[in-house]
Amino acid sequence: MWGTALRMQLKSQISSPYASSALRLGPIYIVIIITFIGSCLAEDSRLCFLKDNLVFGTMEMVGQGGEELEFCFERLVMGGDGRGGMDGGGVGVITEWKDVPMELLLRIVALVDDRTVIMASGVCSGWRDAICLGLTHLSLSWCKNNMNNLVLSLAPKFTKLQALTLRQDKPQLEDKAVEIIANYCHDLQDLDLSKSFKLSDSSLYALAHGCPNLTKLNISGCTAFSDAALAHLTSFCRRLKILNLCGCGKAASNRALQAIGRNCSQLQSLNLGWCEDVSDAGVMSLAYGCPDLRALDLCGCVHITDESVIALANRCLHLRSLGLYFCQNITDKAMYSLAQSRVKNKHEMWESMKSRYSEEGLMNLNISQCTALTPPAVQAVCDSFPALHTCPGRHSLIISGCLSLTSVHCACGVQAHRTASQLSHPAH
């Protein structure tokens, strides 16, 4: 689907003699303009490809039939001198790519994919300047072979980026590319570097100093990062709200988690999946330093015990999702602490908040392979949090691998069981 990965921001300071009229014109006009421009000017294969992509993306959004588009196009040509004049004088003559109004260009490129936008930025200096000013979200995950060089080329131009996705199937990015991003993209808030196996600590140090406004960072699978570099990053990027460290075994140590607890008080989501060096000391630092934590994934953190869960239950009152997969040191004590935290929070709620009470608390809990747990303790958690479900199609309490917990049911699951029993054994 064209344009799903791209959002464009129209800058109020951009002015044009066509501004007032172009922004009021419907999508069909955009199709006509770009088709006509392409027909007049796109003589080489690159520009033809660009034109086709722009037209296809716009037509997909408009949903107009081919005959209507052709009719409008003929009117456009006949209404002028064959070079782009409009019947009625609404828009001036467009004879070159650079004549397209900036606002109209930004509306057009907002409908196509990121690859086409990059091509459009190379058509002429006017298009480049307009796109570089308006582009705030970009994904290069489609680039399978030459992402590193592409980043080196684009980062100095797209300095207004706020979100950049560089997810890779195979490692391409090198430290130099991340350093270029840090040097030019100071407004960056959302960065995805997942599976960047080639990156070293130099990248994190560069981001710490060049991108202090980061609120979302995904470095999952970046196995070369150290805990010292991650701790340094958190001391500068104090606005982090979402952090994915899944598989970062070296970086996600107790030392790093203690730094996160000190520096990132706004953190809401943290993925520590398969960070096997994490223990209670690190998780407790998070619980005390990040009270607004909403989602925490500790799957495969085999060293944590009940103490971690108790700290989270007592300190992170907004916790909605907790992953404890394969945390086999977790016992009933942890489950009862979660259930009791619900009761404690209920007494502290204002009267005006009671209507929202059913929406609060845990909504997802994964205790798969936590084989020490017993049905009464898990049932207590399920009873305390109405959003936890064991019924088909709504599984949010995940207990796979725990054969002893098959008797645990959510409220709607119990009701369904009663209904089925009544149907199979009707009263006489």
CSV table of C-alpha atoms in Angstrom, one decimal:
chain,number,residue,atom,x,y,z
A,1,MET,CA,0.0,0.0,0.0
A,2,TRP,CA,1.5,3.3,-1.1
A,3,GLY,CA,2.1,5.8,1.6
A,4,THR,CA,1.5,3.7,4.7
A,5,ALA,CA,5.0,4.3,6.0
A,6,LEU,CA,5.2,8.0,5.3
A,7,ARG,CA,3.7,11.1,6.9
A,8,MET,CA,4.4,14.6,5.7
A,9,GLN,CA,4.1,17.8,7.6
A,10,LEU,CA,3.2,21.0,5.8
A,11,LYS,CA,5.4,23.8,7.0
A,12,SER,CA,3.5,27.0,7.6
A,13,GLN,CA,6.4,29.1,6.5
A,14,ILE,CA,6.3,27.7,2.9
A,15,SER,CA,4.5,30.2,0.7
A,16,SER,CA,3.5,30.0,-3.0
A,17,PRO,CA,1.3,32.0,-5.4
A,18,TYR,CA,-0.7,28.8,-5.7
A,19,ALA,CA,-1.1,28.2,-1.9
A,20,SER,CA,-4.7,29.2,-1.4
A,21,SER,CA,-6.0,27.5,-4.5
A,22,ALA,CA,-3.9,24.3,-4.6
A,23,LEU,CA,-4.8,23.2,-1.0
A,24,ARG,CA,-8.5,23.6,-1.7
A,25,LEU,CA,-8.4,21.5,-4.9
A,26,GLY,CA,-9.6,18.0,-4.7
A,27,PRO,CA,-7.5,14.8,-5.1
A,28,ILE,CA,-8.5,14.4,-8.8
A,29,TYR,CA,-6.8,17.7,-9.6
A,30,ILE,CA,-3.6,16.3,-8.1
A,31,VAL,CA,-3.8,13.3,-10.4
A,32,ILE,CA,-4.4,15.5,-13.4
A,33,ILE,CA,-1.5,17.8,-12.6
A,34,ILE,CA,1.1,15.1,-12.0
A,35,THR,CA,-0.1,13.0,-15.0
A,36,PHE,CA,0.2,16.1,-17.2
A,37,ILE,CA,3.6,17.0,-15.9
A,38,GLY,CA,4.8,13.5,-16.3
A,39,SER,CA,3.5,13.4,-19.9
A,40,CYS,CA,5.3,16.6,-20.8
A,41,LEU,CA,8.5,16.2,-19.0
A,42,ALA,CA,9.2,12.6,-18.1
A,43,GLU,CA,11.2,11.5,-21.1
A,44,ASP,CA,13.8,9.3,-19.5
A,45,SER,CA,13.1,6.0,-17.7
A,46,ARG,CA,13.7,7.3,-14.2
A,47,LEU,CA,11.2,10.1,-14.5
A,48,CYS,CA,8.7,7.9,-16.2
A,49,PHE,CA,9.0,5.5,-13.2
A,50,LEU,CA,8.6,8.3,-10.8
A,51,LYS,CA,5.6,9.7,-12.6
A,52,ASP,CA,3.9,6.3,-12.7
A,53,ASN,CA,4.4,5.8,-9.0
A,54,LEU,CA,3.0,9.2,-8.2
A,55,VAL,CA,0.0,8.7,-10.3
A,56,PHE,CA,-0.7,5.2,-9.1
A,57,GLY,CA,-0.5,6.3,-5.4
A,58,THR,CA,-2.8,9.2,-6.0
A,59,MET,CA,-5.3,7.2,-8.0
A,60,GLU,CA,-5.4,4.6,-5.3
A,61,MET,CA,-6.4,7.3,-2.8
A,62,VAL,CA,-8.9,9.0,-5.1
A,63,GLY,CA,-10.5,5.8,-6.4
A,64,GLN,CA,-11.4,7.5,-9.7
A,65,GLY,CA,-12.1,5.4,-12.8
A,66,GLY,CA,-9.7,5.6,-15.8
A,67,GLU,CA,-12.3,7.1,-18.2
A,68,GLU,CA,-13.0,10.0,-15.9
A,69,LEU,CA,-9.3,10.7,-15.3
A,70,GLU,CA,-8.8,10.6,-19.1
A,71,PHE,CA,-11.6,13.1,-19.7
A,72,CYS,CA,-10.3,15.5,-17.1
A,73,PHE,CA,-6.8,15.2,-18.6
A,74,GLU,CA,-8.1,16.0,-22.0
A,75,ARG,CA,-9.9,19.1,-20.7
A,76,LEU,CA,-6.7,20.2,-19.0
A,77,VAL,CA,-4.7,19.9,-22.2
A,78,MET,CA,-7.3,21.5,-24.4
A,79,GLY,CA,-8.0,24.3,-21.9
A,80,GLY,CA,-4.4,25.6,-22.3
A,81,ASP,CA,-1.8,25.6,-24.9
A,82,GLY,CA,-0.8,22.0,-24.6
A,83,ARG,CA,1.7,22.9,-22.0
A,84,GLY,CA,-0.3,23.0,-18.8
A,85,GLY,CA,-2.6,26.0,-18.8
A,86,MET,CA,-5.9,25.6,-16.9
A,87,ASP,CA,-9.3,26.5,-18.2
A,88,GLY,CA,-10.5,29.3,-16.0
A,89,GLY,CA,-7.1,30.6,-14.9
A,90,GLY,CA,-7.1,28.9,-11.6
A,91,VAL,CA,-3.5,27.8,-11.9
A,92,GLY,CA,-0.7,29.2,-14.0
A,93,VAL,CA,1.4,27.5,-16.7
A,94,ILE,CA,3.5,24.5,-15.5
A,95,THR,CA,6.3,23.9,-17.9
A,96,GLU,CA,9.0,22.4,-15.7
A,97,TRP,CA,9.1,20.2,-12.6
A,98,LYS,CA,10.2,23.1,-10.5
A,99,ASP,CA,6.9,24.9,-11.3
A,100,VAL,CA,4.8,22.6,-9.2
A,101,PRO,CA,3.7,24.5,-6.1
A,102,MET,CA,5.4,23.2,-2.9
A,103,GLU,CA,2.2,22.6,-1.1
A,104,LEU,CA,0.8,20.6,-4.0
A,105,LEU,CA,4.0,18.6,-4.2
A,106,LEU,CA,3.9,17.7,-0.5
A,107,ARG,CA,0.3,16.6,-0.9
A,108,ILE,CA,1.3,14.4,-3.8
A,109,VAL,CA,4.3,12.7,-2.2
A,110,ALA,CA,2.4,12.1,0.9
A,111,LEU,CA,0.4,9.5,-1.1
A,112,VAL,CA,3.4,7.4,-2.2
A,113,ASP,CA,6.0,5.1,-0.6
A,114,ASP,CA,9.3,6.2,0.8
A,115,ARG,CA,11.3,4.9,-2.1
A,116,THR,CA,9.4,7.1,-4.5
A,117,VAL,CA,9.7,10.1,-2.2
A,118,ILE,CA,13.5,9.7,-2.3
A,119,MET,CA,13.4,9.6,-6.1
A,120,ALA,CA,11.2,12.7,-6.2
A,121,SER,CA,13.7,14.6,-4.0
A,122,GLY,CA,16.3,14.1,-6.8
A,123,VAL,CA,14.2,15.6,-9.6
A,124,CYS,CA,15.3,19.2,-9.1
A,125,SER,CA,16.6,21.5,-6.4
A,126,GLY,CA,13.1,22.9,-5.8
A,127,TRP,CA,11.6,19.5,-5.1
A,128,ARG,CA,14.6,18.5,-3.0
A,129,ASP,CA,14.2,21.6,-0.8
A,130,ALA,CA,10.5,21.2,-0.4
A,131,ILE,CA,10.6,17.5,0.5
A,132,CYS,CA,13.6,18.0,2.9
A,133,LEU,CA,11.6,20.6,4.7
A,134,GLY,CA,8.4,18.6,4.9
A,135,LEU,CA,9.7,15.0,5.5
A,136,THR,CA,9.4,14.0,9.1
A,137,HIS,CA,8.9,10.2,9.0
A,138,LEU,CA,11.0,7.8,6.8
A,139,SER,CA,11.6,4.1,6.6
A,140,LEU,CA,14.5,2.5,4.7
A,141,SER,CA,13.7,-1.0,5.7
A,142,TRP,CA,12.9,-1.8,2.0
A,143,CYS,CA,16.5,-1.3,1.1
A,144,LYS,CA,18.0,-4.8,1.2
A,145,ASN,CA,21.6,-4.3,0.0
A,146,ASN,CA,22.9,-0.7,0.2
A,147,MET,CA,21.2,0.9,3.2
A,148,ASN,CA,24.5,2.2,4.7
A,149,ASN,CA,25.4,4.3,1.7
A,150,LEU,CA,21.8,5.5,1.3
A,151,VAL,CA,21.8,6.8,4.9
A,152,LEU,CA,25.2,8.5,4.4
A,153,SER,CA,23.6,10.3,1.4
A,154,LEU,CA,20.2,11.2,2.8
A,155,ALA,CA,20.9,12.1,6.4
A,156,PRO,CA,22.6,15.5,5.6
A,157,LYS,CA,19.5,16.4,3.5
A,158,PHE,CA,16.6,15.2,5.6
A,159,THR,CA,17.5,17.2,8.7
A,160,LYS,CA,13.9,17.5,9.9
A,161,LEU,CA,13.3,13.8,10.5
A,162,GLN,CA,11.5,12.9,13.6
A,163,ALA,CA,11.1,9.1,13.0
A,164,LEU,CA,13.5,6.9,11.1
A,165,THR,CA,13.2,3.1,10.7
A,166,LEU,CA,16.3,1.2,9.7
A,167,ARG,CA,15.3,-2.3,10.4
A,168,GLN,CA,17.3,-4.9,8.5
A,169,ASP,CA,17.0,-8.5,7.5
A,170,LYS,CA,20.8,-8.8,7.2
A,171,PRO,CA,23.3,-6.4,8.9
A,172,GLN,CA,24.2,-3.4,6.7
A,173,LEU,CA,24.5,-0.4,8.9
A,174,GLU,CA,27.9,0.7,10.2
A,175,ASP,CA,28.8,3.2,12.9
A,176,LYS,CA,29.6,5.9,10.3
A,177,ALA,CA,25.9,5.9,9.2
A,178,VAL,CA,24.6,6.3,12.7
A,179,GLU,CA,27.2,9.1,13.4
A,180,ILE,CA,25.9,11.0,10.3
A,181,ILE,CA,22.3,10.7,11.6
A,182,ALA,CA,23.4,12.0,15.0
A,183,ASN,CA,25.3,14.9,13.3
A,184,TYR,CA,22.4,16.1,11.2
A,185,CYS,CA,19.0,14.8,12.5
A,186,HIS,CA,18.9,16.6,15.9
A,187,ASP,CA,15.0,16.5,16.0
A,188,LEU,CA,14.9,12.7,15.9
A,189,GLN,CA,12.5,11.2,18.4
A,190,ASP,CA,11.9,7.7,17.1
A,191,LEU,CA,14.8,5.5,15.8
A,192,ASP,CA,14.7,1.8,14.9
A,193,LEU,CA,18.1,0.1,14.6
A,194,SER,CA,17.0,-3.4,15.2
A,195,LYS,CA,19.3,-6.3,14.0
A,196,SER,CA,22.2,-3.9,13.4
A,197,PHE,CA,24.8,-6.5,14.3
A,198,LYS,CA,27.7,-4.4,12.9
A,199,LEU,CA,27.2,-1.4,15.2
A,200,SER,CA,29.5,-0.8,18.1
A,201,ASP,CA,29.4,1.5,21.2
A,202,SER,CA,30.4,4.4,19.0
A,203,SER,CA,26.9,4.6,17.6
A,204,LEU,CA,25.3,4.9,21.1
A,205,TYR,CA,27.8,7.6,22.1
A,206,ALA,CA,27.0,9.5,18.9
A,207,LEU,CA,23.2,9.3,19.5
A,208,ALA,CA,23.6,10.4,23.1
A,209,HIS,CA,25.2,13.7,22.0
A,210,GLY,CA,23.4,14.3,18.7
A,211,CYS,CA,19.8,13.1,19.4
A,212,PRO,CA,18.9,14.0,23.0
A,213,ASN,CA,15.2,14.2,22.1
A,214,LEU,CA,14.8,10.5,21.5
A,215,THR,CA,11.6,9.1,23.1
A,216,LYS,CA,11.5,5.7,21.3
A,217,LEU,CA,14.6,3.6,20.6
A,218,ASN,CA,14.7,0.0,19.2
A,219,ILE,CA,18.1,-1.6,19.4
A,220,SER,CA,16.9,-5.2,19.7
A,221,GLY,CA,19.4,-7.7,18.5
A,222,CYS,CA,22.3,-5.3,18.6
A,223,THR,CA,24.5,-7.7,20.4
A,224,ALA,CA,27.7,-5.6,20.4
A,225,PHE,CA,26.6,-2.8,22.6
A,226,SER,CA,27.9,-2.6,26.1
A,227,ASP,CA,26.2,-1.6,29.3
A,228,ALA,CA,28.6,1.3,29.7
A,229,ALA,CA,27.5,2.8,26.3
A,230,LEU,CA,23.8,2.2,27.1
A,231,ALA,CA,24.2,3.9,30.5
A,232,HIS,CA,25.9,6.8,28.8
A,233,LEU,CA,23.0,7.1,26.3
A,234,THR,CA,20.4,7.3,29.1
A,235,SER,CA,22.2,10.1,30.8
A,236,PHE,CA,21.6,12.3,27.8
A,237,CYS,CA,18.4,10.9,26.3
A,238,ARG,CA,16.3,11.4,29.5
A,239,ARG,CA,13.0,11.6,27.6
A,240,LEU,CA,12.9,7.9,26.6
A,241,LYS,CA,9.5,6.4,26.9
A,242,ILE,CA,9.9,3.2,24.8
A,243,LEU,CA,13.0,1.2,24.8
A,244,ASN,CA,13.5,-2.2,23.2
A,245,LEU,CA,16.6,-4.1,24.4
A,246,CYS,CA,15.5,-7.6,23.4
A,247,GLY,CA,18.5,-9.8,22.9
A,248,CYS,CA,21.0,-7.2,24.0
A,249,GLY,CA,22.7,-9.5,26.5
A,250,LYS,CA,25.8,-7.3,27.0
A,251,ALA,CA,24.0,-4.0,27.2
A,252,ALA,CA,21.1,-4.9,29.4
A,253,SER,CA,22.9,-5.5,32.7
A,254,ASN,CA,21.9,-4.5,36.2
A,255,ARG,CA,24.3,-1.6,35.9
A,256,ALA,CA,22.5,-0.3,32.8
A,257,LEU,CA,19.1,-0.8,34.3
A,258,GLN,CA,20.2,1.1,37.4
A,259,ALA,CA,21.2,4.0,35.0
A,260,ILE,CA,17.8,3.8,33.3
A,261,GLY,CA,16.1,4.0,36.7
A,262,ARG,CA,18.1,7.1,37.6
A,263,ASN,CA,17.8,8.9,34.3
A,264,CYS,CA,14.6,7.8,32.5
A,265,SER,CA,11.7,8.5,34.8
A,266,GLN,CA,9.3,8.9,31.9
A,267,LEU,CA,9.9,5.3,30.7
A,268,GLN,CA,6.7,3.5,29.8
A,269,SER,CA,7.7,0.4,27.9
A,270,LEU,CA,10.8,-1.7,28.2
A,271,ASN,CA,11.6,-5.0,26.5
A,272,LEU,CA,14.4,-7.0,28.2
A,273,GLY,CA,13.6,-10.3,26.5
A,274,TRP,CA,16.4,-12.9,26.7
A,275,CYS,CA,18.7,-10.5,28.6
A,276,GLU,CA,19.9,-13.3,30.8
A,277,ASP,CA,22.2,-11.2,33.1
A,278,VAL,CA,19.3,-9.2,34.4
A,279,SER,CA,18.4,-10.0,38.1
A,280,ASP,CA,16.3,-8.5,40.9
A,281,ALA,CA,18.7,-5.6,41.5
A,282,GLY,CA,18.2,-4.3,38.0
A,283,VAL,CA,14.4,-4.8,37.9
A,284,MET,CA,14.0,-3.2,41.3
A,285,SER,CA,15.9,-0.1,40.2
A,286,LEU,CA,13.5,0.1,37.3
A,287,ALA,CA,10.5,-0.2,39.6
A,288,TYR,CA,11.6,2.6,41.9
A,289,GLY,CA,13.0,4.9,39.2
A,290,CYS,CA,10.3,4.4,36.5
A,291,PRO,CA,6.9,4.6,38.2
A,292,ASP,CA,5.0,5.2,35.0
A,293,LEU,CA,6.1,1.9,33.5
A,294,ARG,CA,3.2,0.4,31.5
A,295,ALA,CA,4.8,-2.6,29.7
A,296,LEU,CA,7.7,-4.8,30.8
A,297,ASP,CA,8.9,-7.9,29.0
A,298,LEU,CA,11.2,-10.1,31.1
A,299,CYS,CA,10.9,-13.3,29.1
A,300,GLY,CA,13.9,-15.5,29.5
A,301,CYS,CA,15.3,-13.4,32.4
A,302,VAL,CA,16.0,-16.6,34.3
A,303,HIS,CA,17.6,-15.0,37.4
A,304,ILE,CA,14.7,-12.8,38.6
A,305,THR,CA,12.6,-13.9,41.5
A,306,ASP,CA,9.5,-12.9,43.4
A,307,GLU,CA,11.2,-9.8,44.6
A,308,SER,CA,11.2,-8.2,41.2
A,309,VAL,CA,7.5,-8.8,40.7
A,310,ILE,CA,6.7,-7.5,44.2
A,311,ALA,CA,8.6,-4.3,43.6
A,312,LEU,CA,6.7,-3.8,40.3
A,313,ALA,CA,3.4,-4.5,41.9
A,314,ASN,CA,4.0,-2.0,44.6
A,315,ARG,CA,5.7,0.8,42.6
A,316,CYS,CA,4.4,0.6,39.0
A,317,LEU,CA,0.7,1.3,39.5
A,318,HIS,CA,0.1,1.8,35.8
A,319,LEU,CA,1.5,-1.5,34.7
A,320,ARG,CA,-0.6,-3.0,32.0
A,321,SER,CA,1.5,-5.8,30.4
A,322,LEU,CA,4.0,-8.1,32.1
A,323,GLY,CA,6.0,-10.8,30.4
A,324,LEU,CA,7.5,-13.5,32.7
A,325,TYR,CA,7.9,-16.3,30.2
A,326,PHE,CA,10.4,-19.0,31.4
A,327,CYS,CA,11.0,-17.1,34.7
A,328,GLN,CA,11.0,-20.3,36.6
A,329,ASN,CA,12.0,-18.8,40.0
A,330,ILE,CA,8.6,-17.0,40.2
A,331,THR,CA,6.3,-18.5,42.8
A,332,ASP,CA,2.8,-17.9,44.2
A,333,LYS,CA,4.2,-15.1,46.3
A,334,ALA,CA,4.6,-13.0,43.2
A,335,MET,CA,1.1,-13.7,42.0
A,336,TYR,CA,-0.5,-12.8,45.3
A,337,SER,CA,1.4,-9.5,45.4
A,338,LEU,CA,0.0,-8.6,42.0
A,339,ALA,CA,-3.6,-9.5,43.2
A,340,GLN,CA,-3.1,-7.5,46.4
A,341,SER,CA,-1.8,-4.5,44.5
A,342,ARG,CA,-5.1,-4.3,42.7
A,343,VAL,CA,-7.0,-4.2,46.1
A,344,LYS,CA,-4.6,-1.6,47.4
A,345,ASN,CA,-5.0,0.6,44.3
A,346,LYS,CA,-8.8,0.4,44.6
A,347,HIS,CA,-8.8,1.9,48.0
A,348,GLU,CA,-6.6,4.8,46.8
A,349,MET,CA,-8.8,5.7,43.9
A,350,TRP,CA,-11.0,8.9,43.9
A,351,GLU,CA,-14.8,8.4,43.7
A,352,SER,CA,-14.8,10.1,40.3
A,353,MET,CA,-12.4,7.5,39.0
A,354,LYS,CA,-14.5,4.5,39.9
A,355,SER,CA,-16.2,4.3,36.6
A,356,ARG,CA,-12.9,3.7,34.9
A,357,TYR,CA,-11.8,1.1,37.4
A,358,SER,CA,-12.6,-1.9,35.2
A,359,GLU,CA,-10.2,-0.4,32.6
A,360,GLU,CA,-7.2,-0.1,35.0
A,361,GLY,CA,-4.7,-2.7,35.9
A,362,LEU,CA,-3.0,-5.6,34.2
A,363,MET,CA,-4.4,-6.4,30.7
A,364,ASN,CA,-1.7,-8.9,29.6
A,365,LEU,CA,0.3,-11.4,31.7
A,366,ASN,CA,2.5,-14.1,30.3
A,367,ILE,CA,3.5,-16.7,32.8
A,368,SER,CA,4.2,-19.5,30.4
A,369,GLN,CA,6.7,-22.1,31.6
A,370,CYS,CA,6.5,-20.7,35.2
A,371,THR,CA,6.0,-24.2,36.5
A,372,ALA,CA,6.1,-23.4,40.2
A,373,LEU,CA,2.8,-21.6,40.2
A,374,THR,CA,-0.4,-23.1,41.5
A,375,PRO,CA,-4.0,-22.6,40.4
A,376,PRO,CA,-5.3,-20.6,43.5
A,377,ALA,CA,-2.6,-18.0,43.2
A,378,VAL,CA,-3.0,-17.5,39.4
A,379,GLN,CA,-6.8,-17.5,39.8
A,380,ALA,CA,-6.5,-14.7,42.4
A,381,VAL,CA,-4.7,-12.6,39.8
A,382,CYS,CA,-7.3,-13.4,37.2
A,383,ASP,CA,-10.1,-12.5,39.5
A,384,SER,CA,-8.4,-9.2,40.5
A,385,PHE,CA,-7.9,-8.0,36.9
A,386,PRO,CA,-11.1,-8.3,34.7
A,387,ALA,CA,-9.1,-7.5,31.5
A,388,LEU,CA,-7.1,-10.8,31.9
A,389,HIS,CA,-8.8,-13.5,29.7
A,390,THR,CA,-8.3,-17.2,29.3
A,391,CYS,CA,-11.2,-17.7,26.9
A,392,PRO,CA,-10.7,-18.5,23.2
A,393,GLY,CA,-10.0,-15.5,21.0
A,394,ARG,CA,-9.2,-13.2,23.9
A,395,HIS,CA,-6.1,-14.8,25.5
A,396,SER,CA,-4.3,-12.2,27.5
A,397,LEU,CA,-3.4,-14.5,30.4
A,398,ILE,CA,-1.0,-16.8,28.8
A,399,ILE,CA,-0.2,-20.0,30.7
A,400,SER,CA,1.1,-22.4,28.0
A,401,GLY,CA,3.4,-25.1,29.4
A,402,CYS,CA,1.8,-25.0,32.8
A,403,LEU,CA,-0.3,-28.1,32.9
A,404,SER,CA,-1.3,-27.5,36.5
A,405,LEU,CA,-3.0,-24.2,35.6
A,406,THR,CA,-5.6,-25.6,33.2
A,407,SER,CA,-8.3,-25.0,35.8
A,408,VAL,CA,-7.7,-21.3,35.9
A,409,HIS,CA,-10.5,-19.3,34.1
A,410,CYS,CA,-11.5,-15.7,33.6
A,411,ALA,CA,-15.0,-14.5,34.5
A,412,CYS,CA,-16.3,-14.8,31.0
A,413,GLY,CA,-14.7,-18.2,30.6
A,414,VAL,CA,-16.5,-19.4,33.8
A,415,GLN,CA,-19.8,-18.0,32.5
A,416,ALA,CA,-19.3,-19.8,29.1
A,417,HIS,CA,-18.6,-23.0,31.0
A,418,ARG,CA,-21.8,-22.6,33.1
A,419,THR,CA,-23.9,-21.9,30.0
A,420,ALA,CA,-22.5,-25.0,28.2
A,421,SER,CA,-23.3,-27.1,31.3
A,422,GLN,CA,-26.8,-25.8,31.4
A,423,LEU,CA,-27.4,-26.6,27.7
A,424,SER,CA,-26.0,-30.1,28.1
A,425,HIS,CA,-28.0,-30.8,31.3
A,426,PRO,CA,-31.3,-28.9,31.0
A,427,ALA,CA,-33.4,-28.7,34.1
A,428,HIS,CA,-36.4,-31.1,34.2
